[in-house]
Amino acid sequence: MRRILIINGPNLNMLGTRQPEIYGRETLADIENACRNKAAGLGVEIECFQSNGEGEIVTAVQRARGKFDAIVINPAAYSHTSVAIMDALLAYDGAVIEVHLSNIHRRDEFRRLSYVSKAADGVICGLGKQGYLLAVEAAASLIDRE
Ligand code: CA2
């Protein structure tokens, strides 16, 4: 069975409570459940992990080696600052899809640079929850290609 790890970074546990005009009204649990349904339809197993800590995300990426065939990651604010998460993903041997709910190119200038993109096979942004579903689909097909 193909296995995908979905990682969500800092503050994404607060989804649905503030800034709905940017991030939508759905909670992280809604998004994770939609990903589970998508994965079931594709015959893929997924595990979801959220952390507000940079080190915990680095550790999750390190532990994914040999256990998950692909990672879908929304590193949230760490996208724009974390060389550590980028390095961990560069050392990971499976497929990596980066996803953002908002269009990071339409917002503050500092959001336009994502260190994580250097380690990603593909990047999806601006499509809200649908972006996660597309990311799961893309990750599953990248696994098949490898
Ligand atoms: O668009 C995205 O998915 C982001 O990764 C979200 C991050 C932001 O720093 C990135 O530039 C783009 C922020 C997530 C914060 O989410 C909240 C949601 C509700 C309430 C508070 C924070």
mmCIF file of C-alpha atoms in Angstrom, residues 15-133:
data_model
loop_
_atom_site.group_PDB
_atom_site.id
_atom_site.type_symbol
_atom_site.label_atom_id
_atom_site.label_comp_id
_atom_site.label_asym_id
_atom_site.label_seq_id
_atom_site.Cartn_x
_atom_site.Cartn_y
_atom_site.Cartn_z
ATOM 1 C CA LEU A 15 -7.987 27.167 10.895
ATOM 2 C CA GLY A 16 -11.667 28.072 10.802
ATOM 3 C CA THR A 17 -11.406 30.379 13.811
ATOM 4 C CA ARG A 18 -9.842 33.528 12.276
ATOM 5 C CA GLN A 19 -9.035 35.137 8.914
ATOM 6 C CA PRO A 20 -11.651 33.133 6.953
ATOM 7 C CA GLU A 21 -11.260 35.600 4.071
ATOM 8 C CA ILE A 22 -7.700 34.281 3.576
ATOM 9 C CA TYR A 23 -7.812 30.699 4.824
ATOM 10 C CA GLY A 24 -11.482 29.737 4.495
ATOM 11 C CA ARG A 25 -13.993 28.550 7.080
ATOM 12 C CA GLU A 26 -13.002 24.928 7.263
ATOM 13 C CA THR A 27 -11.055 23.527 10.173
ATOM 14 C CA LEU A 28 -7.887 21.472 9.893
ATOM 15 C CA ALA A 29 -9.954 18.402 10.848
ATOM 16 C CA ASP A 30 -12.283 19.115 7.884
ATOM 17 C CA ILE A 31 -9.289 19.274 5.543
ATOM 18 C CA GLU A 32 -7.706 16.138 6.995
ATOM 19 C CA ASN A 33 -10.999 14.228 6.655
ATOM 20 C CA ALA A 34 -11.349 15.337 3.036
ATOM 21 C CA CYS A 35 -7.776 14.092 2.432
ATOM 22 C CA ARG A 36 -8.657 10.745 4.056
ATOM 23 C CA ASN A 37 -11.671 10.351 1.733
ATOM 24 C CA LYS A 38 -9.558 11.273 -1.279
ATOM 25 C CA ALA A 39 -6.857 8.827 -0.243
ATOM 26 C CA ALA A 40 -9.373 6.011 0.275
ATOM 27 C CA GLY A 41 -10.659 6.569 -3.264
ATOM 28 C CA LEU A 42 -7.109 6.344 -4.595
ATOM 29 C CA GLY A 43 -6.255 3.277 -2.550
ATOM 30 C CA VAL A 44 -3.611 5.204 -0.604
ATOM 31 C CA GLU A 45 -3.016 5.239 3.156
ATOM 32 C CA ILE A 46 -2.451 8.601 4.818
ATOM 33 C CA GLU A 47 -1.338 9.824 8.213
ATOM 34 C CA CYS A 48 -1.824 13.427 9.342
ATOM 35 C CA PHE A 49 0.502 15.357 11.649
ATOM 36 C CA GLN A 50 0.363 18.973 12.810
ATOM 37 C CA SER A 51 2.914 20.797 14.901
ATOM 38 C CA ASN A 52 3.673 24.348 15.912
ATOM 39 C CA GLY A 53 7.328 23.440 16.444
ATOM 40 C CA GLU A 54 10.048 23.570 13.799
ATOM 41 C CA GLY A 55 12.087 20.793 15.435
ATOM 42 C CA GLU A 56 9.058 18.497 15.661
ATOM 43 C CA ILE A 57 8.436 18.941 11.951
ATOM 44 C CA VAL A 58 12.111 18.184 11.193
ATOM 45 C CA THR A 59 11.821 15.005 13.302
ATOM 46 C CA ALA A 60 8.583 13.972 11.549
ATOM 47 C CA VAL A 61 10.307 14.327 8.163
ATOM 48 C CA GLN A 62 13.318 12.296 9.374
ATOM 49 C CA ARG A 63 11.030 9.547 10.696
ATOM 50 C CA ALA A 64 9.081 9.405 7.422
ATOM 51 C CA ARG A 65 12.088 7.841 5.701
ATOM 52 C CA GLY A 66 11.323 4.197 4.914
ATOM 53 C CA LYS A 67 7.750 4.512 6.283
ATOM 54 C CA PHE A 68 6.067 6.902 3.848
ATOM 55 C CA ASP A 69 6.442 7.034 0.073
ATOM 56 C CA ALA A 70 5.560 10.728 -0.116
ATOM 57 C CA ILE A 71 5.069 13.810 2.027
ATOM 58 C CA VAL A 72 2.463 16.521 1.493
ATOM 59 C CA ILE A 73 3.495 19.530 3.572
ATOM 60 C CA ASN A 74 2.081 22.937 4.395
ATOM 61 C CA PRO A 75 4.974 24.362 6.420
ATOM 62 C CA ALA A 76 2.936 27.548 7.060
ATOM 63 C CA ALA A 77 5.171 30.419 8.291
ATOM 64 C CA TYR A 78 8.220 28.094 8.388
ATOM 65 C CA SER A 79 8.057 27.977 4.582
ATOM 66 C CA HIS A 80 9.597 31.431 4.574
ATOM 67 C CA THR A 81 12.220 30.936 7.275
ATOM 68 C CA SER A 82 13.211 27.315 7.794
ATOM 69 C CA VAL A 83 16.450 26.055 6.308
ATOM 70 C CA ALA A 84 16.151 23.157 8.799
ATOM 71 C CA ILE A 85 12.878 21.863 7.321
ATOM 72 C CA MET A 86 14.252 22.369 3.806
ATOM 73 C CA ASP A 87 17.386 20.347 4.701
ATOM 74 C CA ALA A 88 15.313 17.546 6.262
ATOM 75 C CA LEU A 89 13.157 17.328 3.128
ATOM 76 C CA LEU A 90 16.242 17.364 0.877
ATOM 77 C CA ALA A 91 17.504 14.307 2.782
ATOM 78 C CA TYR A 92 14.134 12.533 2.440
ATOM 79 C CA ASP A 93 14.027 10.032 -0.405
ATOM 80 C CA GLY A 94 10.305 10.089 -1.343
ATOM 81 C CA ALA A 95 8.182 12.559 -3.276
ATOM 82 C CA VAL A 96 7.436 15.958 -1.675
ATOM 83 C CA ILE A 97 4.480 18.197 -2.518
ATOM 84 C CA GLU A 98 4.255 21.612 -0.851
ATOM 85 C CA VAL A 99 0.803 23.099 -0.449
ATOM 86 C CA HIS A 100 -0.527 26.471 0.712
ATOM 87 C CA LEU A 101 -4.149 27.413 1.208
ATOM 88 C CA SER A 102 -3.596 30.989 0.066
ATOM 89 C CA ASN A 103 -1.807 32.301 -3.003
ATOM 90 C CA ILE A 104 1.503 33.244 -1.381
ATOM 91 C CA HIS A 105 2.463 35.291 -4.477
ATOM 92 C CA ARG A 106 -0.497 37.634 -4.060
ATOM 93 C CA ARG A 107 0.219 38.554 -0.464
ATOM 94 C CA ASP A 108 3.128 40.142 1.449
ATOM 95 C CA GLU A 109 6.421 40.155 -0.442
ATOM 96 C CA PHE A 110 8.122 38.034 2.288
ATOM 97 C CA ARG A 111 5.679 35.167 1.652
ATOM 98 C CA ARG A 112 6.816 34.836 -1.964
ATOM 99 C CA LEU A 113 10.038 33.035 -0.962
ATOM 100 C CA SER A 114 9.627 29.490 0.319
ATOM 101 C CA TYR A 115 12.820 27.660 1.297
ATOM 102 C CA VAL A 116 10.773 24.462 1.319
ATOM 103 C CA SER A 117 10.056 24.836 -2.414
ATOM 104 C CA LYS A 118 13.742 24.024 -3.033
ATOM 105 C CA ALA A 119 13.018 20.523 -1.714
ATOM 106 C CA ALA A 120 9.584 20.058 -3.303
ATOM 107 C CA ASP A 121 8.768 18.112 -6.450
ATOM 108 C CA GLY A 122 5.669 20.262 -6.862
ATOM 109 C CA VAL A 123 4.031 23.285 -5.242
ATOM 110 C CA ILE A 124 0.305 24.105 -5.100
ATOM 111 C CA CYS A 125 -1.027 27.375 -3.695
ATOM 112 C CA GLY A 126 -4.166 29.480 -3.655
ATOM 113 C CA LEU A 127 -6.723 26.705 -4.003
ATOM 114 C CA GLY A 128 -7.693 26.255 -0.356
ATOM 115 C CA LYS A 129 -8.763 22.755 0.676
ATOM 116 C CA GLN A 130 -8.834 21.632 -2.943
ATOM 117 C CA GLY A 131 -5.072 22.190 -3.074
ATOM 118 C CA TYR A 132 -4.578 19.459 -0.459
ATOM 119 C CA LEU A 133 -6.724 17.023 -2.456
#
